[in-house]
Short mmCIF file of C-alpha atoms in Angstrom, two decimals:
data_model
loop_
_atom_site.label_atom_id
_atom_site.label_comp_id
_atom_site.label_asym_id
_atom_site.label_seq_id
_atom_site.Cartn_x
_atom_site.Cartn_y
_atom_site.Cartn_z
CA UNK A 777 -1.30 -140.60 -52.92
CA UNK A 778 1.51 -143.49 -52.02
CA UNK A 779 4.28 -143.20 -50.31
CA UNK A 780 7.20 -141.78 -52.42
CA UNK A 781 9.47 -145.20 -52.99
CA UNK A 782 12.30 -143.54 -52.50
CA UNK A 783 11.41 -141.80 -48.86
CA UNK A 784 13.00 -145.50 -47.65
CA UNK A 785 15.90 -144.91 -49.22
CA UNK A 786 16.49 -141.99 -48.01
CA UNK A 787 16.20 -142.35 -44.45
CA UNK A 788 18.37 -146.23 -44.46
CA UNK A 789 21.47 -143.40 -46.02
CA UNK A 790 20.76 -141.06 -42.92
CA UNK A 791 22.18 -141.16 -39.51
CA UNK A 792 20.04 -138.46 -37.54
CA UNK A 793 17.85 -139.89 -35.02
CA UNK A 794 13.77 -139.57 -35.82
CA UNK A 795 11.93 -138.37 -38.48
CA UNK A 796 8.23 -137.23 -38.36
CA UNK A 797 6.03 -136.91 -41.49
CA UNK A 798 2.37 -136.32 -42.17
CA UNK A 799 0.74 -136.31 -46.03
CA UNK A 800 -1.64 -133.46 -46.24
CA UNK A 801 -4.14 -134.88 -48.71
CA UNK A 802 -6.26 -131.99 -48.51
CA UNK A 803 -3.04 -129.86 -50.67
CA UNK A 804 -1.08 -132.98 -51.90
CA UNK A 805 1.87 -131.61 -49.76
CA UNK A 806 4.18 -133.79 -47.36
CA UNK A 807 5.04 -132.48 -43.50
CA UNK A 808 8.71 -133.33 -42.71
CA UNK A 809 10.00 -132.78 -39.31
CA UNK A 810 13.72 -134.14 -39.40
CA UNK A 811 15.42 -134.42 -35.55
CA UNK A 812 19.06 -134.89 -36.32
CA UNK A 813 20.78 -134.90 -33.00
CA UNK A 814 19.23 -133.76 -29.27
CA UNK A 815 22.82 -134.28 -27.58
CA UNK A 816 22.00 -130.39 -26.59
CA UNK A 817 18.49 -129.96 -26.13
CA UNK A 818 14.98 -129.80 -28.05
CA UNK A 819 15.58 -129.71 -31.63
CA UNK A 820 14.97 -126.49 -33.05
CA UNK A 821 15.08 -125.06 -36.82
CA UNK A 822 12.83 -123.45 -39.11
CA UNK A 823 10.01 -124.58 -41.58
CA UNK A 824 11.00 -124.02 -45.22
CA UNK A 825 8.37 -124.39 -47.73
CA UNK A 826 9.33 -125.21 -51.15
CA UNK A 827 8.16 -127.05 -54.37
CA UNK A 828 10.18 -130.06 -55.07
CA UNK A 829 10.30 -132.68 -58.05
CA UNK A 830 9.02 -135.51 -55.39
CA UNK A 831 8.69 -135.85 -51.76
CA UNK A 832 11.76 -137.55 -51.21
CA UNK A 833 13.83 -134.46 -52.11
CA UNK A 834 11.79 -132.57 -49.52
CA UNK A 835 12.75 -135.62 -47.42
CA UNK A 836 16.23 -134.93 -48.24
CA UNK A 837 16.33 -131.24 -48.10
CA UNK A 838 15.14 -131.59 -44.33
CA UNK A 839 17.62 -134.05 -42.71
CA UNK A 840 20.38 -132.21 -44.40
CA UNK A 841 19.65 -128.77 -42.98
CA UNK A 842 18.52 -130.35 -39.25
CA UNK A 843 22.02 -131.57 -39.68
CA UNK A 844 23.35 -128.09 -40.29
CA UNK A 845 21.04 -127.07 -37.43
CA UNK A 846 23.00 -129.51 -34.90
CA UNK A 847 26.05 -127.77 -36.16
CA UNK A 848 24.68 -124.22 -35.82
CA UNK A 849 23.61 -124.34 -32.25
CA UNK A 850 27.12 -126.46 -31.02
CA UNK A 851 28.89 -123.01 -32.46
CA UNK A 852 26.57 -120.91 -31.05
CA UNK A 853 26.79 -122.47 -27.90
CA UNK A 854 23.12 -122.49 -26.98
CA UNK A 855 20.91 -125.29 -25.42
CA UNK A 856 18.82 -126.81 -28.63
CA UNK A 857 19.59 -129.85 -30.85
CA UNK A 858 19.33 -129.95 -34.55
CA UNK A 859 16.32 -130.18 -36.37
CA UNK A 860 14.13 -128.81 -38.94
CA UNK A 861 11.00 -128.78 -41.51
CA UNK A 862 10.05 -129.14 -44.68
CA UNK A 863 6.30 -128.69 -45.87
CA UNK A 864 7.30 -130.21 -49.48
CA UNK A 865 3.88 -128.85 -51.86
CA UNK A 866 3.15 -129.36 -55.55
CA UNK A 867 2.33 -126.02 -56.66
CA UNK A 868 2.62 -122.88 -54.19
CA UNK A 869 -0.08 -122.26 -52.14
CA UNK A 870 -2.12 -119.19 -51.93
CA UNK A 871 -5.26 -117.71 -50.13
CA UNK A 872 -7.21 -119.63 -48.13
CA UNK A 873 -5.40 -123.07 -49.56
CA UNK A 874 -1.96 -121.30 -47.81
CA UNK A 875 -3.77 -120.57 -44.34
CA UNK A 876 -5.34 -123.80 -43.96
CA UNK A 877 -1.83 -126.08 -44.78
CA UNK A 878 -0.48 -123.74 -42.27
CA UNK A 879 -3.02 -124.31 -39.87
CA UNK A 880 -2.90 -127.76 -40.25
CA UNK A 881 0.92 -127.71 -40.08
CA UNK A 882 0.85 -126.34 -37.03
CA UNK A 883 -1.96 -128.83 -35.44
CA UNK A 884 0.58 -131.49 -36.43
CA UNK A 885 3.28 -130.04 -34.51
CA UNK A 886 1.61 -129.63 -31.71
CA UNK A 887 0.69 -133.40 -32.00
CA UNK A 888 4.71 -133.67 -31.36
CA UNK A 889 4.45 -132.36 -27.63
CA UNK A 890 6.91 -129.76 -27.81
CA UNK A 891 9.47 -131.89 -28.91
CA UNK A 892 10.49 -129.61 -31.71
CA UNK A 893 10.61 -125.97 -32.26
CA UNK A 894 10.39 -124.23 -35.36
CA UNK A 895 10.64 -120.63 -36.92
CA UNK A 896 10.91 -118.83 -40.30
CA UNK A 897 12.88 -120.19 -42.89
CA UNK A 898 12.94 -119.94 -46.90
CA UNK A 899 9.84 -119.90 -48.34
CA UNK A 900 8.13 -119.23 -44.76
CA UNK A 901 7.07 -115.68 -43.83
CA UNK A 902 6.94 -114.09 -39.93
CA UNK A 903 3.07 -113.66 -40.61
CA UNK A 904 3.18 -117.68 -41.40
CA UNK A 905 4.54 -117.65 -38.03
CA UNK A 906 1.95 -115.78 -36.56
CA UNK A 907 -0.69 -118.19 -38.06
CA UNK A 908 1.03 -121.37 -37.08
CA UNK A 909 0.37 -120.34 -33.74
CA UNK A 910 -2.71 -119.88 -33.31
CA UNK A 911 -2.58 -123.52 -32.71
CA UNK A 912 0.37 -124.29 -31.11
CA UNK A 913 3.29 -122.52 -28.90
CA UNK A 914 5.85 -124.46 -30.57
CA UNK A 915 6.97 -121.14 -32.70
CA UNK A 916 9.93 -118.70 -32.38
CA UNK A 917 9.52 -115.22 -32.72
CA UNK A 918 6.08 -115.02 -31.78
CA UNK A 919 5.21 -112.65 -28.65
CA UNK A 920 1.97 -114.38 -28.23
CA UNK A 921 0.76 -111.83 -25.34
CA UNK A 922 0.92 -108.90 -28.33
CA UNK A 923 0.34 -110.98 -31.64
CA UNK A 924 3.65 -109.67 -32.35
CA UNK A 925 6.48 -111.42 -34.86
CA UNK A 926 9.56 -110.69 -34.68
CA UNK A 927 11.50 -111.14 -38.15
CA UNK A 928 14.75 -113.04 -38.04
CA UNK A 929 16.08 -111.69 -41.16
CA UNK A 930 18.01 -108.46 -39.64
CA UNK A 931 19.37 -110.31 -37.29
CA UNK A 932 20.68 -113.31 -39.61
CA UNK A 933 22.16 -110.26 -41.95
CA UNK A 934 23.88 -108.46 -39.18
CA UNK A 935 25.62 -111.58 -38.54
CA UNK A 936 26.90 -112.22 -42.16
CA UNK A 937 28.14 -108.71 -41.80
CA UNK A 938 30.37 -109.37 -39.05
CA UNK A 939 31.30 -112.92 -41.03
CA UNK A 940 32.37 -110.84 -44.11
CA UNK A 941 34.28 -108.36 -42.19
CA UNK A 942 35.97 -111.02 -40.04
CA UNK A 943 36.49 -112.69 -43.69
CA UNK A 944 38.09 -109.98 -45.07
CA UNK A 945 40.53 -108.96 -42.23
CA UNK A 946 41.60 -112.94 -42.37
CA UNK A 947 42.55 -112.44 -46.61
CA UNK A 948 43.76 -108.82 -46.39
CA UNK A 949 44.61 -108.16 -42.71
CA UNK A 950 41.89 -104.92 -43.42
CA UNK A 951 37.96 -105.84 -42.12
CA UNK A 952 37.10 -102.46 -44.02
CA UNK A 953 33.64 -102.86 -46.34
CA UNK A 954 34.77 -99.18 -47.93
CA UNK A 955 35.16 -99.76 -51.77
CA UNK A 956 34.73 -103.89 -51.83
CA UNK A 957 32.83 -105.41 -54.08
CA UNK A 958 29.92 -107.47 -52.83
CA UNK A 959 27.80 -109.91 -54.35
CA UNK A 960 24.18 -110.80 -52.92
CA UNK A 961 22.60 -113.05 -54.11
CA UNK A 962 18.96 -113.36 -52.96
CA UNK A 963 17.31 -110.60 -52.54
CA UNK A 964 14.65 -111.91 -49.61
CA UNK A 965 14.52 -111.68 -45.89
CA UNK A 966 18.05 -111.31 -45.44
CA UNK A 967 19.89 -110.28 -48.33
CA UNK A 968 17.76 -107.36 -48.92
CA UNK A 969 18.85 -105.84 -45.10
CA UNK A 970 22.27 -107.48 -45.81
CA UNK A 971 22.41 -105.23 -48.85
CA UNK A 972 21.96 -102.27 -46.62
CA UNK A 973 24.14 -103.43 -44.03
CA UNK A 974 26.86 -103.18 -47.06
CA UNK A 975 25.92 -99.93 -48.75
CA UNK A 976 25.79 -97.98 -45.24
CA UNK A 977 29.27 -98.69 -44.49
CA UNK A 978 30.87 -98.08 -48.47
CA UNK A 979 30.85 -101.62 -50.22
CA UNK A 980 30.31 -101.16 -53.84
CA UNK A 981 27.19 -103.58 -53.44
CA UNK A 982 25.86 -105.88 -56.52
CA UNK A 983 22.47 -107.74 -56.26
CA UNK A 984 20.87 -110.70 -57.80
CA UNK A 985 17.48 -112.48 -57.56
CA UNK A 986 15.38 -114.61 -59.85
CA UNK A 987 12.73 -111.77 -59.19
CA UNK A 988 14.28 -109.35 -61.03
CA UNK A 989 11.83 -106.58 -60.19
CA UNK A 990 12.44 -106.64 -56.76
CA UNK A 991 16.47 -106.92 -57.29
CA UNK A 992 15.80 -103.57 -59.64
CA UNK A 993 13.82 -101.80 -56.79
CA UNK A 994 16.55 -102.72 -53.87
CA UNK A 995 19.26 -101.62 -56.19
CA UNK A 996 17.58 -98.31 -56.95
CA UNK A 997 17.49 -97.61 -53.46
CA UNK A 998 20.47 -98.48 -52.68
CA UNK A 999 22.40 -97.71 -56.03
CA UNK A 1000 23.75 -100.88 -56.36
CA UNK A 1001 24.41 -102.89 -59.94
CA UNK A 1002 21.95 -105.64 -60.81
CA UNK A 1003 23.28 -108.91 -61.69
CA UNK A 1004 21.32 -111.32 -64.00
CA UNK A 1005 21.25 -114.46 -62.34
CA UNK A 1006 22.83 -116.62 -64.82
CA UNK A 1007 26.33 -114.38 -64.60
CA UNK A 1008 26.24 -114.29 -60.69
CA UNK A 1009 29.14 -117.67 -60.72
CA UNK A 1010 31.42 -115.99 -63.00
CA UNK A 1011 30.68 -112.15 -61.80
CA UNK A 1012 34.71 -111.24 -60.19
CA UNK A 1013 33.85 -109.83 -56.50
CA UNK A 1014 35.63 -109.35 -53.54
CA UNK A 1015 33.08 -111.20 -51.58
CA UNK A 1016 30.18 -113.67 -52.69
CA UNK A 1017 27.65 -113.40 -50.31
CA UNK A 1018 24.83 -116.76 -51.35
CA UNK A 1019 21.42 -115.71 -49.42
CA UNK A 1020 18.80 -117.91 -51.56
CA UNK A 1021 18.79 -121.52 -51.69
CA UNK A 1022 21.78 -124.13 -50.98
CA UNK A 1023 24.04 -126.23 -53.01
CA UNK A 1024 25.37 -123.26 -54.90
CA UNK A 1025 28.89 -124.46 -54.72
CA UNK A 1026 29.49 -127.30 -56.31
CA UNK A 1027 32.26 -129.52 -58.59
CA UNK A 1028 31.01 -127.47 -61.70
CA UNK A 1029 30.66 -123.71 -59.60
CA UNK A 1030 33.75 -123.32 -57.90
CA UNK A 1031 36.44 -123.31 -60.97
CA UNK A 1032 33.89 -120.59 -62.36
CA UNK A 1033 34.00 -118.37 -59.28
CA UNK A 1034 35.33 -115.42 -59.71
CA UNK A 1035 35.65 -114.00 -56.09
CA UNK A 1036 38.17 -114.26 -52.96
CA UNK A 1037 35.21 -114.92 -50.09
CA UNK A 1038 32.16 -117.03 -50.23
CA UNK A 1039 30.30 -115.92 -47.09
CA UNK A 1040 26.31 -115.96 -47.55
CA UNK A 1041 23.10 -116.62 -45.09
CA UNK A 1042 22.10 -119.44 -47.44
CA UNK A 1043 21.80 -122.64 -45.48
CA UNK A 1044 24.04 -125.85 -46.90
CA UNK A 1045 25.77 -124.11 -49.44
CA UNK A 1046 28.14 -126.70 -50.24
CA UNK A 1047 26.64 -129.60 -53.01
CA UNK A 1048 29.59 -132.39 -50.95
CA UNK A 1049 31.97 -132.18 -48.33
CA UNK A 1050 34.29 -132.06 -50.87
CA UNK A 1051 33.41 -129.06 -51.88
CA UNK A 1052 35.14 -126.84 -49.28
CA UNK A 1053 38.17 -128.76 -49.94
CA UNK A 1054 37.99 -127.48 -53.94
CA UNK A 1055 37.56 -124.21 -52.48
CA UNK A 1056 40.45 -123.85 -50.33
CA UNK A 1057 42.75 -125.17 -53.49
CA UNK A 1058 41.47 -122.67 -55.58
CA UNK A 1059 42.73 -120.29 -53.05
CA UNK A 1060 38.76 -119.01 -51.62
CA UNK A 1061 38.13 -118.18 -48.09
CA UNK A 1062 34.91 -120.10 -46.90
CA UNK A 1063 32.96 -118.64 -44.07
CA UNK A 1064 30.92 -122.53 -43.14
CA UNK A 1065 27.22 -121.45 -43.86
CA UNK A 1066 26.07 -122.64 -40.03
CA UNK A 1067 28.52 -120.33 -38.43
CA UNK A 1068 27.98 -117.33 -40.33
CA UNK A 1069 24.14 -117.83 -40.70
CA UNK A 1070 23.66 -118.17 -37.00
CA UNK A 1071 22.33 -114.20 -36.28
CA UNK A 1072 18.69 -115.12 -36.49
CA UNK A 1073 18.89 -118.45 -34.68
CA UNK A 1074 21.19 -116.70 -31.80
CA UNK A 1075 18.78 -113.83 -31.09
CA UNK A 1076 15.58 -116.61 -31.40
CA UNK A 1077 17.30 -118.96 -29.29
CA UNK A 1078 17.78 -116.14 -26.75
CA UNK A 1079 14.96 -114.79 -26.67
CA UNK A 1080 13.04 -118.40 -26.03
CA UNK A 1081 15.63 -118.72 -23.44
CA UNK A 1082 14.19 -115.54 -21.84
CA UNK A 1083 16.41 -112.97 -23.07
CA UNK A 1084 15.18 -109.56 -23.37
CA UNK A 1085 18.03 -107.05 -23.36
CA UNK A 1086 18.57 -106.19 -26.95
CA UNK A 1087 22.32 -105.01 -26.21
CA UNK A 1088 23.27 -108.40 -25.30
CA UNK A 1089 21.32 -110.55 -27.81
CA UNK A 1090 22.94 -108.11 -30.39
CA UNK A 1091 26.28 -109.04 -28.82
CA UNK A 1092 25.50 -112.83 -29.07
CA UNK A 1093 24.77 -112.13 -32.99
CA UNK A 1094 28.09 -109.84 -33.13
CA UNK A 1095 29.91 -112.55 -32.12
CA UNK A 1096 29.96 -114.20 -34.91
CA UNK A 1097 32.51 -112.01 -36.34
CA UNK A 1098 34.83 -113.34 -33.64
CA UNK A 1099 34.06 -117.30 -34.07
CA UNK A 1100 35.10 -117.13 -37.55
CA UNK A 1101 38.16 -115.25 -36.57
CA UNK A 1102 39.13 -118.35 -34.05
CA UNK A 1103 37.94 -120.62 -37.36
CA UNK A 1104 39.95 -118.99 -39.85
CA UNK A 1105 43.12 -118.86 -37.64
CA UNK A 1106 42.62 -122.41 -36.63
CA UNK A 1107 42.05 -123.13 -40.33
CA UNK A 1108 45.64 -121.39 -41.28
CA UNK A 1109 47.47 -122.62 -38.48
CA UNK A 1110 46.53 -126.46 -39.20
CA UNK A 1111 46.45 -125.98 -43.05
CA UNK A 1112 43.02 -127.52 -43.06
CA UNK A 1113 39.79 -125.94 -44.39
CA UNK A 1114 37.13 -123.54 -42.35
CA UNK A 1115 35.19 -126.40 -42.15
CA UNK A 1116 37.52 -128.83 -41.14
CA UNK A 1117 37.83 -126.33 -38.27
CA UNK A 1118 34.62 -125.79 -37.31
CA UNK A 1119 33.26 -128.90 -37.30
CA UNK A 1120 35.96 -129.56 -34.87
CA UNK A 1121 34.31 -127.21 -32.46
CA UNK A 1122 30.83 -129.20 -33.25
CA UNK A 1123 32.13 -132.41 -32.62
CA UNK A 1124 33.65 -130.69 -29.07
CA UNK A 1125 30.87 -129.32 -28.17
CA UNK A 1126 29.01 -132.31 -28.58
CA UNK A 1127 31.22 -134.80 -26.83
CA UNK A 1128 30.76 -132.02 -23.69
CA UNK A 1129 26.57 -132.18 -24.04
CA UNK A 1130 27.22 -136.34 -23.81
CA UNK A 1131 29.07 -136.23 -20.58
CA UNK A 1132 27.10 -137.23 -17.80
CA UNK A 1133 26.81 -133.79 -15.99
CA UNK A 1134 26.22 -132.05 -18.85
CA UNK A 1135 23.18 -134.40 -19.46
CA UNK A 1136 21.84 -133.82 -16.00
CA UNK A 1137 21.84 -130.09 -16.81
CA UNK A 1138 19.78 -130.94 -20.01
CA UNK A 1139 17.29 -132.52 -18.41
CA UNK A 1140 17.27 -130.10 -15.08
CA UNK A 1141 16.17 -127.72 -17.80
#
């Protein structure tokens, strides 16, 4: 198979600093390993798999989100850059096709000498996880002394709990869940224990997935409302919470939206920048997708750090509720967007990592 003719054209649009890519001829599928920025540390993000129309959009999908890695881990304050994967297949791979892509995935980064991390991400399971390393240490999550994977999901979810309480107490003064209305959509890794997270403390919680068995059997358990997933734009909710794939809100979405708060776990939500601007003059509140996704990247990135107390990397993940607080206020006070806001504390943290003590400390590490 060629190169796509458009992978070129791609990367002369991007400003990020390397990418890596291997063609797996055995599956037809394309590696992608996109470094954005290593101003703080090794690049770290997770490995989505997904079927695209060509490999460029893989291509594409990958430097966007290491982008929105870069941003995740300046918020979050921890030591890692901005990067992550794409394995962009043809058809979905199952059985013993599935294991060896994985395998060989994981032989390739281990080929990069460390110089990228990775973890679970859409599409990507924690027993992928477990398989990827069998071949190389270059995997979060993964006690490798038990065979043990920890899933990220909970603690992403917890996190866009404390983002949709933090948004609510910022629109009504009140960060009570009792009686709102809350739209999930994704029912996966993290919207199913978001959806829990809801329901325990009183939200009147509606779900939505493209499986529509599985949204049925959550919503049984949980007596929540099923939403088909062509009415989830237009469904009125207190809070839309996105938990699938990105680009959701875009030029033709956001007049439709019937809701106060967007605040999901779904990574680059927005379809342009000027898309948060089109939701702060329709009057939405707009929790940025890299702050109030951080959970499971905070309690990974701890953990790789050496963390171990489960009280404090729970407190990392709980502070998330806070950050958007300081965002929101900032946002209000300036008359700008969330975004505007927090990319303000992105492009601070960054210009800190670049000065020349900061760098020392970097490479000390």
């Amino acid at each position: 198979m060629s190169a796509d003719p458009l992978l070129q054209e791609v990367l002369a649009g991007w400003d990020g600093e390397a990418v890596m890519t291997r063609y797996d001829r055995q599956t037809g599928s394309w590696f992608f390993v996109a470094v954005h920025d290593t101003t703080l540390g090794t690049p770290n993000g997770g490995t989505r798999m997904r079927v695209y129309d060509h490999a460029a959009a893989g291509l594409e999908d990958a430097i966007r989100l290491a982008e929105g890695m870069t941003r995740k881990w300046a918020v979050l304050g921890l030591p890692f850059g901005g990067g992550k994967a794409v394995l962009a297949v043809p058809q979905w791979p199952e059985g013993d096709n599935r294991e060896g892509l994985l395998l060989r995935y994981g032989g390739f980064l281990e080929t990069l000498a460390g110089s990228f991390q990775t973890g679970v991400d859409l599409g990507t399971t924690p027993e992928d996880m477990l398989l990827i390393g069998r071949v190389t240490r270059n995997v979060h999550g993964v006690d490798f002394e038990t065979g043990r994977m920890i899933d990220p999901g909970p603690f992403t979810a917890r996190g866009v709990l404390r983002g949709i309480e933090a948004a609510l107490e910022a629109v009504d003064g009140d960060p009570t869940l009792e009686g709102r209305s809350v739209l999930v959509q994704g029912v996966g890794d993290v919207g199913e224990p978001l959806a829990g997270l809801l329901a325990e403390r009183g939200a009147r919680v509606l779900l939505s997935d493209l499986d529509v068995e599985r949204a049925v059997r959550v919503a049984g358990e949980l007596g929540a409302e099923v939403v088909p997933p062509s009415e989830v734009v237009g469904r009125a909710c207190d809070v839309y919470a996105p938990c699938a794939v990105g680009g959701v809100l875009t030029r033709e979405t956001i007049p439709r939206l019937a809701c106060r708060i967007v605040a999901g776990s779904a990574n680059a939500q927005l379809g342009e920048p000027g898309d948060a601007d089109r939701l702060h003059a329709r009057g939405v509140l707009y929790a940025p997708d890299y702050v109030v996704n951080g959970g499971g990247a905070a309690a990974f990135g701890l953990l790789s750090l050496g963390e171990r107390d489960e009280e404090r990397i729970r407190e990392q993940v709980d502070g998330i509720g806070e950050t958007l607080r300081s965002i929101f206020g900032a946002a209000a006070e300036g008359g700008g967007t969330p975004v505007a806001a927090a990319d303000r504390r992105v492009a601070e943290a960054l210009a800190r990592g670049r000065e020349p003590s900061a760098a020392a400390r970097v490479r000390a590490r």
